[in-house]
Short mmCIF file of C-alpha atoms and ligand atoms in Angstrom, two decimals:
data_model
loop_
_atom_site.label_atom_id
_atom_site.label_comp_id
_atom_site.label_asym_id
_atom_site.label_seq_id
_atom_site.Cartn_x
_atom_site.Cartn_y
_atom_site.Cartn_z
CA UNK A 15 -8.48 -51.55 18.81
CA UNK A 16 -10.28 -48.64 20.49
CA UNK A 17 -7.64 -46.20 20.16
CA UNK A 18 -8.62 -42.89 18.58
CA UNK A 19 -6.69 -40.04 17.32
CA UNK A 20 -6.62 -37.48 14.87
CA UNK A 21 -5.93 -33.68 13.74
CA UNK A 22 -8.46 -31.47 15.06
CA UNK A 23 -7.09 -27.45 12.58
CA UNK A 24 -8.10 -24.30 14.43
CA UNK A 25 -8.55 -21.59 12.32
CA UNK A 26 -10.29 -17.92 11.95
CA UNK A 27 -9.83 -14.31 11.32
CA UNK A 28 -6.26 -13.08 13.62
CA UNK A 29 -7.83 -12.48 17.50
CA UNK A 30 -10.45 -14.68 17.24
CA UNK A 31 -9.13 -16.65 19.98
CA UNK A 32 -7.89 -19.93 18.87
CA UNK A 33 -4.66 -20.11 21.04
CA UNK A 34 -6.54 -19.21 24.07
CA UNK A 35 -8.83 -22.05 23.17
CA UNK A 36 -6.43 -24.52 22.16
CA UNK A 37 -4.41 -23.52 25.83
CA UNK A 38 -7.90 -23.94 27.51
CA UNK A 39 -8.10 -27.23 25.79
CA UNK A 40 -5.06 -28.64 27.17
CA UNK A 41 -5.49 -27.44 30.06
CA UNK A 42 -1.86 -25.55 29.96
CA UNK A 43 -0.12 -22.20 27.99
CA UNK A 44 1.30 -23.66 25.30
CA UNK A 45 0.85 -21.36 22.51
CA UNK A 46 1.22 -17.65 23.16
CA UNK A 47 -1.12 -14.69 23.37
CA UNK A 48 -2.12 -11.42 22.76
CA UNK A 49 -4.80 -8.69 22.29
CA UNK A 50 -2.55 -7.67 18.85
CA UNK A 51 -3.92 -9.58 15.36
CA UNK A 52 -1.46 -12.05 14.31
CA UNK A 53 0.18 -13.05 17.55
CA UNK A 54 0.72 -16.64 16.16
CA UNK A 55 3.08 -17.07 13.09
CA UNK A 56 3.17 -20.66 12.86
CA UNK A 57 1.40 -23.90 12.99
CA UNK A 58 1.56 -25.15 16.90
CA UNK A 59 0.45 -28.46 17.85
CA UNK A 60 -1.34 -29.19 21.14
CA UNK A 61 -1.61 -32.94 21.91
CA UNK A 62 -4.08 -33.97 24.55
CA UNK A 63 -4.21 -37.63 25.24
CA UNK A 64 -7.43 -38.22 27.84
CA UNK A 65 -8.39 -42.45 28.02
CA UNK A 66 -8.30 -43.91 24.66
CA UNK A 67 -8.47 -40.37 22.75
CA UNK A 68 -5.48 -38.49 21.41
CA UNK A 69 -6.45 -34.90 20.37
CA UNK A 70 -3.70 -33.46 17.86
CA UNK A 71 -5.05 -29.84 17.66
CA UNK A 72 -3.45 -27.51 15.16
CA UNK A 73 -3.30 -24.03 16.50
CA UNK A 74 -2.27 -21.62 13.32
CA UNK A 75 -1.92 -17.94 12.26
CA UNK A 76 -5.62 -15.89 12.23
CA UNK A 77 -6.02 -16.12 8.20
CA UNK A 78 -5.76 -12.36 7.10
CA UNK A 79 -5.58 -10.05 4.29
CA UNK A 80 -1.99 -10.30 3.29
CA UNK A 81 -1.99 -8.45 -0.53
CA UNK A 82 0.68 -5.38 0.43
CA UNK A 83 2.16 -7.19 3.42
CA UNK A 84 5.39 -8.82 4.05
CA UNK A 85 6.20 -12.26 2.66
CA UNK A 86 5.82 -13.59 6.06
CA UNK A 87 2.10 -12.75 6.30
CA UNK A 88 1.65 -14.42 2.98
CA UNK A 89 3.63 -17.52 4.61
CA UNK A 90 1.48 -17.46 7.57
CA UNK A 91 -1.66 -17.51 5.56
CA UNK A 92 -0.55 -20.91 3.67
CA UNK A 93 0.69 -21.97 7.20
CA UNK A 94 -2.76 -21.90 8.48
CA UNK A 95 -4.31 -23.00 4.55
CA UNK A 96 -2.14 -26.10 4.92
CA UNK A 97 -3.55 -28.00 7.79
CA UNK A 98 -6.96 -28.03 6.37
CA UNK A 99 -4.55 -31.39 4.53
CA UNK A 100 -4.01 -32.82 7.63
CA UNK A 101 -7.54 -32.00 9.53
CA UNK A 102 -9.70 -34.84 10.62
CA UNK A 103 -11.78 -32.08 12.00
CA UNK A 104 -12.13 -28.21 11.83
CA UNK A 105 -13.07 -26.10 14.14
CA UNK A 106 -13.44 -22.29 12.92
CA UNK A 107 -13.33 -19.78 15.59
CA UNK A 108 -15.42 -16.21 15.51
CA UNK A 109 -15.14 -13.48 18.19
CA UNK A 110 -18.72 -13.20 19.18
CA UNK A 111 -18.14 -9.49 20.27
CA UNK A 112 -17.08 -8.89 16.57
CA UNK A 113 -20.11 -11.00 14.47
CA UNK A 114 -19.30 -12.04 10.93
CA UNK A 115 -17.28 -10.74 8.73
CA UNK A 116 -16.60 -10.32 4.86
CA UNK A 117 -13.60 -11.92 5.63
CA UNK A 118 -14.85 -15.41 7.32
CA UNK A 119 -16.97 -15.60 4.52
CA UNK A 120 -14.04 -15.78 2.18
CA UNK A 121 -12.54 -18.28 4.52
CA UNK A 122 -15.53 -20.58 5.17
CA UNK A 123 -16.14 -20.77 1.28
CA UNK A 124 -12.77 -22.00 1.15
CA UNK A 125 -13.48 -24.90 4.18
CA UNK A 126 -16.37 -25.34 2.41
CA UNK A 127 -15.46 -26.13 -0.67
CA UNK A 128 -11.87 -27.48 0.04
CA UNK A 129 -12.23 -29.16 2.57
CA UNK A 130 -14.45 -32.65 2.91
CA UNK A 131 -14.62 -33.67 6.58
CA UNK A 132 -17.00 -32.14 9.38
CA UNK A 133 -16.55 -28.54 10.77
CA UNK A 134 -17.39 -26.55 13.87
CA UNK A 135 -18.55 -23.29 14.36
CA UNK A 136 -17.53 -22.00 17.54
CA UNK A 137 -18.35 -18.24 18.55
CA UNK A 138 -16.00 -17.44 20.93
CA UNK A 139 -15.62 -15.00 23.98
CA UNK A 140 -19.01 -15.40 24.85
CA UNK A 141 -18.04 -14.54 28.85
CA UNK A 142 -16.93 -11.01 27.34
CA UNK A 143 -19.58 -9.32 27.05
CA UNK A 144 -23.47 -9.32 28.16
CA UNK A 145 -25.98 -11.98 27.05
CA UNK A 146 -27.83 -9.69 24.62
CA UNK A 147 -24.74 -8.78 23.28
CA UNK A 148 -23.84 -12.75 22.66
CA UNK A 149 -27.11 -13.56 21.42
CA UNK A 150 -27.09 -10.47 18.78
CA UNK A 151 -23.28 -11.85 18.26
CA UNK A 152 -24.72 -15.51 17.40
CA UNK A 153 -27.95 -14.42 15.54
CA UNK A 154 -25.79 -12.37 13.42
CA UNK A 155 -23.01 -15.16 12.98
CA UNK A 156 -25.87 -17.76 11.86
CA UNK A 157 -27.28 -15.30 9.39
CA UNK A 158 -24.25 -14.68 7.84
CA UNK A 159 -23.18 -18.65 7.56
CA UNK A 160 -26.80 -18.94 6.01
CA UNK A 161 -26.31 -16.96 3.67
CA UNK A 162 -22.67 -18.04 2.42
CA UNK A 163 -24.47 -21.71 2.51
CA UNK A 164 -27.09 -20.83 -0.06
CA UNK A 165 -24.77 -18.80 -2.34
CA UNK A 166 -22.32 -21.54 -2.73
CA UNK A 167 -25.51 -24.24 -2.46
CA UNK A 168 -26.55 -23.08 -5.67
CA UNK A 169 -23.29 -23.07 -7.92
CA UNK A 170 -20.82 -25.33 -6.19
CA UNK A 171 -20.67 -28.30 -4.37
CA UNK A 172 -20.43 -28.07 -0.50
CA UNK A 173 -17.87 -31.03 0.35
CA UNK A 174 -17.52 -29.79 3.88
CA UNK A 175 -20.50 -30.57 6.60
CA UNK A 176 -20.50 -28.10 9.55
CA UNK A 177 -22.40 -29.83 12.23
CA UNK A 178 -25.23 -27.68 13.52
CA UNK A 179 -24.85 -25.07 11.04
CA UNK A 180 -25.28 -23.03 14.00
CA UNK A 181 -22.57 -21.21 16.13
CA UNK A 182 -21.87 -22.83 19.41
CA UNK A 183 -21.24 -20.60 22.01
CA UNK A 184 -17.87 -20.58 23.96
CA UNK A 185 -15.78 -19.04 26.53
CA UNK A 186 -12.22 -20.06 26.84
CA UNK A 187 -12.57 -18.86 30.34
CA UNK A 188 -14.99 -20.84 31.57
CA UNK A 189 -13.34 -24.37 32.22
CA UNK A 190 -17.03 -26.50 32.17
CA UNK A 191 -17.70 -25.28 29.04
CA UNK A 192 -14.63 -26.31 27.36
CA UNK A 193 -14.82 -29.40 29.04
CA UNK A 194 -18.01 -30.47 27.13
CA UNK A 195 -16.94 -29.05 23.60
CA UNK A 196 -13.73 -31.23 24.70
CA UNK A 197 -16.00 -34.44 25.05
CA UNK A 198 -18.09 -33.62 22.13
CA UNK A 199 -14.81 -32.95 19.78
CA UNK A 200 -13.20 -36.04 21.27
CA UNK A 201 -16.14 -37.98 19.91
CA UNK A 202 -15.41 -37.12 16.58
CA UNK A 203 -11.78 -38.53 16.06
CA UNK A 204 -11.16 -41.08 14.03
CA UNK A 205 -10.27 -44.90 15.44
CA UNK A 206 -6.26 -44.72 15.10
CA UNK A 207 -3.43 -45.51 16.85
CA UNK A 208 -2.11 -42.28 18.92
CA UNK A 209 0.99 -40.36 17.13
CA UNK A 210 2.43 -39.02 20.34
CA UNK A 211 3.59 -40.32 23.25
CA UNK A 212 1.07 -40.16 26.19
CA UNK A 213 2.78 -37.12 28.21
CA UNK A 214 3.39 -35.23 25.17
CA UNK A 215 2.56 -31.63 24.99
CA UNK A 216 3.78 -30.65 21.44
CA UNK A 217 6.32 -31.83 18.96
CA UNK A 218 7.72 -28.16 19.22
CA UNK A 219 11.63 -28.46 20.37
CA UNK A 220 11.66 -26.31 24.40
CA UNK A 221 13.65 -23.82 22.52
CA UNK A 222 10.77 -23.12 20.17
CA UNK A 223 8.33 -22.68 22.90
CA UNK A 224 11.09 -20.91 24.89
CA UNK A 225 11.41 -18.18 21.73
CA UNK A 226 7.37 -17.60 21.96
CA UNK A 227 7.32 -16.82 25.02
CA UNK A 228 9.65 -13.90 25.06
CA UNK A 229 7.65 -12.74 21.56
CA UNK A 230 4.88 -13.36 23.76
CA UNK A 231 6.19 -10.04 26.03
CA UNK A 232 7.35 -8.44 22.75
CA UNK A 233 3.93 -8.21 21.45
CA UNK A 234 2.32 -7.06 25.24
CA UNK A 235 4.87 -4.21 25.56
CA UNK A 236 6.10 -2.81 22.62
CA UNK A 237 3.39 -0.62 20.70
CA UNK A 238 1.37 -1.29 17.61
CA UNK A 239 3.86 -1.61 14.72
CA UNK A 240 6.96 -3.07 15.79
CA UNK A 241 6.16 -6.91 16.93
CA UNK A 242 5.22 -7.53 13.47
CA UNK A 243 8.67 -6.25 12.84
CA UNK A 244 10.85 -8.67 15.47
CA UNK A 245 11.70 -12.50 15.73
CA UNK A 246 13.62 -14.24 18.87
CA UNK A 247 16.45 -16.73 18.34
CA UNK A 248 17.45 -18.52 21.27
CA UNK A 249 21.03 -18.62 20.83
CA UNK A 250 22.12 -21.12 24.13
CA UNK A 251 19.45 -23.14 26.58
CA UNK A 252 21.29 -24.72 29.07
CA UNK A 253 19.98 -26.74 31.60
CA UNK A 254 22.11 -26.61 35.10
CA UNK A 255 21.80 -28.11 38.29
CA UNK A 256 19.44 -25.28 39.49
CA UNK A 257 19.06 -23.24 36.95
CA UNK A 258 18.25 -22.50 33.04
CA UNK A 259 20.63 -20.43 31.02
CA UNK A 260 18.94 -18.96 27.93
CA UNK A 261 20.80 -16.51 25.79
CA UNK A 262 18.40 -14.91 23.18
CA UNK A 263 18.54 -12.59 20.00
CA UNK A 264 15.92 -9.92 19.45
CA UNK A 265 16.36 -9.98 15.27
CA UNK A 266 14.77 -6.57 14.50
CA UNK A 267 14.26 -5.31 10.86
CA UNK A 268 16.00 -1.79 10.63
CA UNK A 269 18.25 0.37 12.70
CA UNK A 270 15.49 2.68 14.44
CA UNK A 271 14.01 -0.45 15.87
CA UNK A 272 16.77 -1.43 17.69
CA UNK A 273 17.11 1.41 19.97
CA UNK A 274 13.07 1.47 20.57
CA UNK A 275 13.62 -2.17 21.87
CA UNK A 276 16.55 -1.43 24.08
CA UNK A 277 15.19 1.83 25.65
CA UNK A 278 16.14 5.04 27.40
CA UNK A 279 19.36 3.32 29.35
CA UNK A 280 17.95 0.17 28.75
CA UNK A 281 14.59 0.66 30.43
CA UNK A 282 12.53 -1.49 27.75
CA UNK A 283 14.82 -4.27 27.49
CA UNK A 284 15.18 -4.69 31.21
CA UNK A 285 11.17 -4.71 31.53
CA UNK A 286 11.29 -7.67 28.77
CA UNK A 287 13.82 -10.01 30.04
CA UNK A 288 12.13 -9.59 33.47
CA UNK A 289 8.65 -10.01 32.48
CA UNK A 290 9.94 -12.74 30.14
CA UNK A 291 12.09 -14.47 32.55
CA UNK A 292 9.06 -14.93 34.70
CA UNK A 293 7.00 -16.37 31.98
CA UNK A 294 9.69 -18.44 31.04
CA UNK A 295 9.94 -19.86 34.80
CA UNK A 296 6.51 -20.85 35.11
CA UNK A 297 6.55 -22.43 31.86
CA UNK A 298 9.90 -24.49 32.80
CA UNK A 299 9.09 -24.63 36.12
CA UNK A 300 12.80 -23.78 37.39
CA UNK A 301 14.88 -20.71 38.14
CA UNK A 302 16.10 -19.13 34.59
CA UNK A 303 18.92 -16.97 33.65
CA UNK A 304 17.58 -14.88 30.87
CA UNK A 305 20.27 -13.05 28.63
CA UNK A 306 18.71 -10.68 25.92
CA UNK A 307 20.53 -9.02 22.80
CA UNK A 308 19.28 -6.96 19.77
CA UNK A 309 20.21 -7.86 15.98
CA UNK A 310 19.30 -5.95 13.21
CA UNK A 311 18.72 -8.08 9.92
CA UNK A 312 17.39 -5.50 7.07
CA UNK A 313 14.02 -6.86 5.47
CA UNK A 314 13.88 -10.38 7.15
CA UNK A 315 10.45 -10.76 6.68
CA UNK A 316 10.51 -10.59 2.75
CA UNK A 317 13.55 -13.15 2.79
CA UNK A 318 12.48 -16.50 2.54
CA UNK A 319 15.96 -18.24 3.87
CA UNK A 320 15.64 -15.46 6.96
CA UNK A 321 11.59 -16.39 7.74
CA UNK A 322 12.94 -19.73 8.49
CA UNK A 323 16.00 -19.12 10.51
CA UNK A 324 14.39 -16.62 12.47
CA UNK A 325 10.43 -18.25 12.61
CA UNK A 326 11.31 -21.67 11.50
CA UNK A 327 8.40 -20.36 9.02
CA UNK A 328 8.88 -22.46 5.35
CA UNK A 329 6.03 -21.97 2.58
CA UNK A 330 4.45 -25.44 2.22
CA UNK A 331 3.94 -26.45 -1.45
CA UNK A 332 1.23 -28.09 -0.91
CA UNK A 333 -1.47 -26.07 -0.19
CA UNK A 334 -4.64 -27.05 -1.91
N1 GTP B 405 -12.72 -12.64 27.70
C1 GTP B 405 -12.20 -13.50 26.83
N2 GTP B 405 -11.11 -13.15 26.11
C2 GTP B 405 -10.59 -14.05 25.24
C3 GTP B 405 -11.16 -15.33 25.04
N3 GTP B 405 -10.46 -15.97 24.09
C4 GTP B 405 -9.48 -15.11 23.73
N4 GTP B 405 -9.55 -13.96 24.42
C5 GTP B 405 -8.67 -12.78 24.28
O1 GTP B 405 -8.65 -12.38 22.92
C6 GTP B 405 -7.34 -11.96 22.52
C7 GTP B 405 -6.86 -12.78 21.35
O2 GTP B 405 -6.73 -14.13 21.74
P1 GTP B 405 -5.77 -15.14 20.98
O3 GTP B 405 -6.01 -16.48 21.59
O4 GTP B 405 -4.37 -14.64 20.95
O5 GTP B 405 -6.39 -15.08 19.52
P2 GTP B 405 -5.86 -15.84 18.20
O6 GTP B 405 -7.05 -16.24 17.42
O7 GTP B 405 -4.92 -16.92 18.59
O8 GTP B 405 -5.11 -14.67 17.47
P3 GTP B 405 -3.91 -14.75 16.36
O9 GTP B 405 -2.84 -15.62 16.92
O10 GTP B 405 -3.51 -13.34 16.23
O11 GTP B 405 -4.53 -15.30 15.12
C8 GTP B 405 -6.46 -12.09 23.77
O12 GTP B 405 -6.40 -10.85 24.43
C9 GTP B 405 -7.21 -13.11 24.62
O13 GTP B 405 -6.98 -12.97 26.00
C10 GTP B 405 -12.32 -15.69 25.82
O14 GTP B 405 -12.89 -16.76 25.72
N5 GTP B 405 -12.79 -14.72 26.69
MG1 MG B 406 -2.97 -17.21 18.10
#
């Protein structure tokens, strides 16, 4: 059997680009983005099947500080905790333009100790900013892993092996370079039989991917508080002869918020079912019918029954 597969966990610090990589990955938008922390709530898997190789990459929520938050941050944090069980590789993801952090440190301790497979470090963005800049980012990225190494090195046992021990440079934008990290991660699955079907994309139901995408325009256009604030239910997805019916709820978390999503006569609401609509069409590649409506649901994101209806997000038990 030459068959290969395996679970290949993105993680970092919120923004550090892992959906934009995994997307670049597959080649397709799969998982959704934007410049706002914490865009992704849930685990997302990307499969990429490419000869005898099937890739299951595990896009998750940017691990954060989440003392004083909402339950759901907390959630989010085991979320992306969790597939570290599942991982038959990690890749962990720093913005270049922002160096190391406090706060990777935490988290690579955790891979490092946790976790007993090989890792990649990837410093991301690199097309962002100016060569100095990206070689002050890496220097400073390598220092800091260094460092972390030896502390741990001299009290704990390091189960994790990150190949390199060096950042590898990466832009998400530049195709040929993710093309190479591709080969070079495919190289490092397991021999298994594939999981997934060859022309799968995700075992995310349409509607799932459907509800992202309109978040997706939630988080672009509405300012800096309130998308942490909102969840999208798709209520009906009908496909017709030549076109898409979707009927979605905008679940927001008090009464205020609801009239800041709808708008002076509507305005914002409008702009987000047509900006969304358009998204959605390119992503179902057919004519859509997009029907938007506002819910309030007091404190949703501190309810755990709520965090799954609205963001099929469940607290796994099993996080090491
Ligand atoms: N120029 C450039 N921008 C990037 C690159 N990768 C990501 N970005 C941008 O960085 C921002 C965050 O990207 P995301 O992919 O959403 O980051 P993330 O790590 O998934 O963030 P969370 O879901 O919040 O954890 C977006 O505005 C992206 O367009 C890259 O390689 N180059
Ligand atoms: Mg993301």
């Amino acid at each position: 059997m030459n068959k290969k597969c395996g679970y290949i966990a993105l993680l970092g610090r919120p923004n550090a680009g892992k959906s934009t990589f995994l997307n670049a990955f597959l080649g397709t938008k799969l998982a959704v983005v934007s410049n706002k922390p914490q865009t992704t709530r849930n685990k997302i898997l990307g499969v990429y099947t490419e000869g005898d190789n099937q890739a299951l990459l595990l896009d998750t929520p940017g691990i954060h500080k989440s003392h004083g938050l909402p339950k759901m941050n907390q959630v989010m944090n085991k979320v992306a905790w969790s597939v570290l069980g599942d991982a038959d590789f990690v890749c962990y993801l720093i913005d270049v333009t922002q160096g190391w952090s406090e706060e990777d440190a935490n988290w690579i301790e955790g891979i490092l100790k946790k976790y007993n497979k090989k890792a990649l470090l990837l410093a991301t963005k690199t097309d962002k900013v100016k060569m100095e800049e990206v070689e002050q980012g890496m220097i400073n990225i390598a220092e800091g892993f260094q460092a972390l190494s030896e502390k741990i090195a001299s009290n704990d046992e390091i189960k994790c092996q990150f190949i390199g021990d060096i950042p590898q440079a990466i832009s998400s934008k530049r195709p040929e370079e993710i093309a190479k990290l591709r080969h070079f991660i495919l190289d490092q699955l397991p021999q298994a039989d594939w999981l997934y079907a060859e022309d799968d994309l995700t075992d995310r139901p349409q509607k799932f991917v459907c509800a992202e995408i309109i978040r997706e325009q939630i988080f672009r256009q509405l300012g800096q508080e309130l998308p942490y604030k909102i969840a999208v239910i798709i209520e009906l997805f009908e496909h017709k002869k030549n076109v898409t019916d979707i009927s979605a709820t905008i679940v927001v978390d008090r009464d205020s918020h609801k009239g800041i999503v709808i708008g002076k006569n509507g305005s914002r609401i409008k702009s987000l079912g047509t900006d969304a609509r358009i998204s959605l069409e390119r992503h179902l590649e057919r004519k859509v019918f997009l029907e938007l409506f506002v819910k309030v649901k007091l404190g949703w994101t501190e309810n755990s029954n709520m965090l799954l209806e609205f963001a099929s997000l469940q607290e796994p038990d099993d996080v090491k």
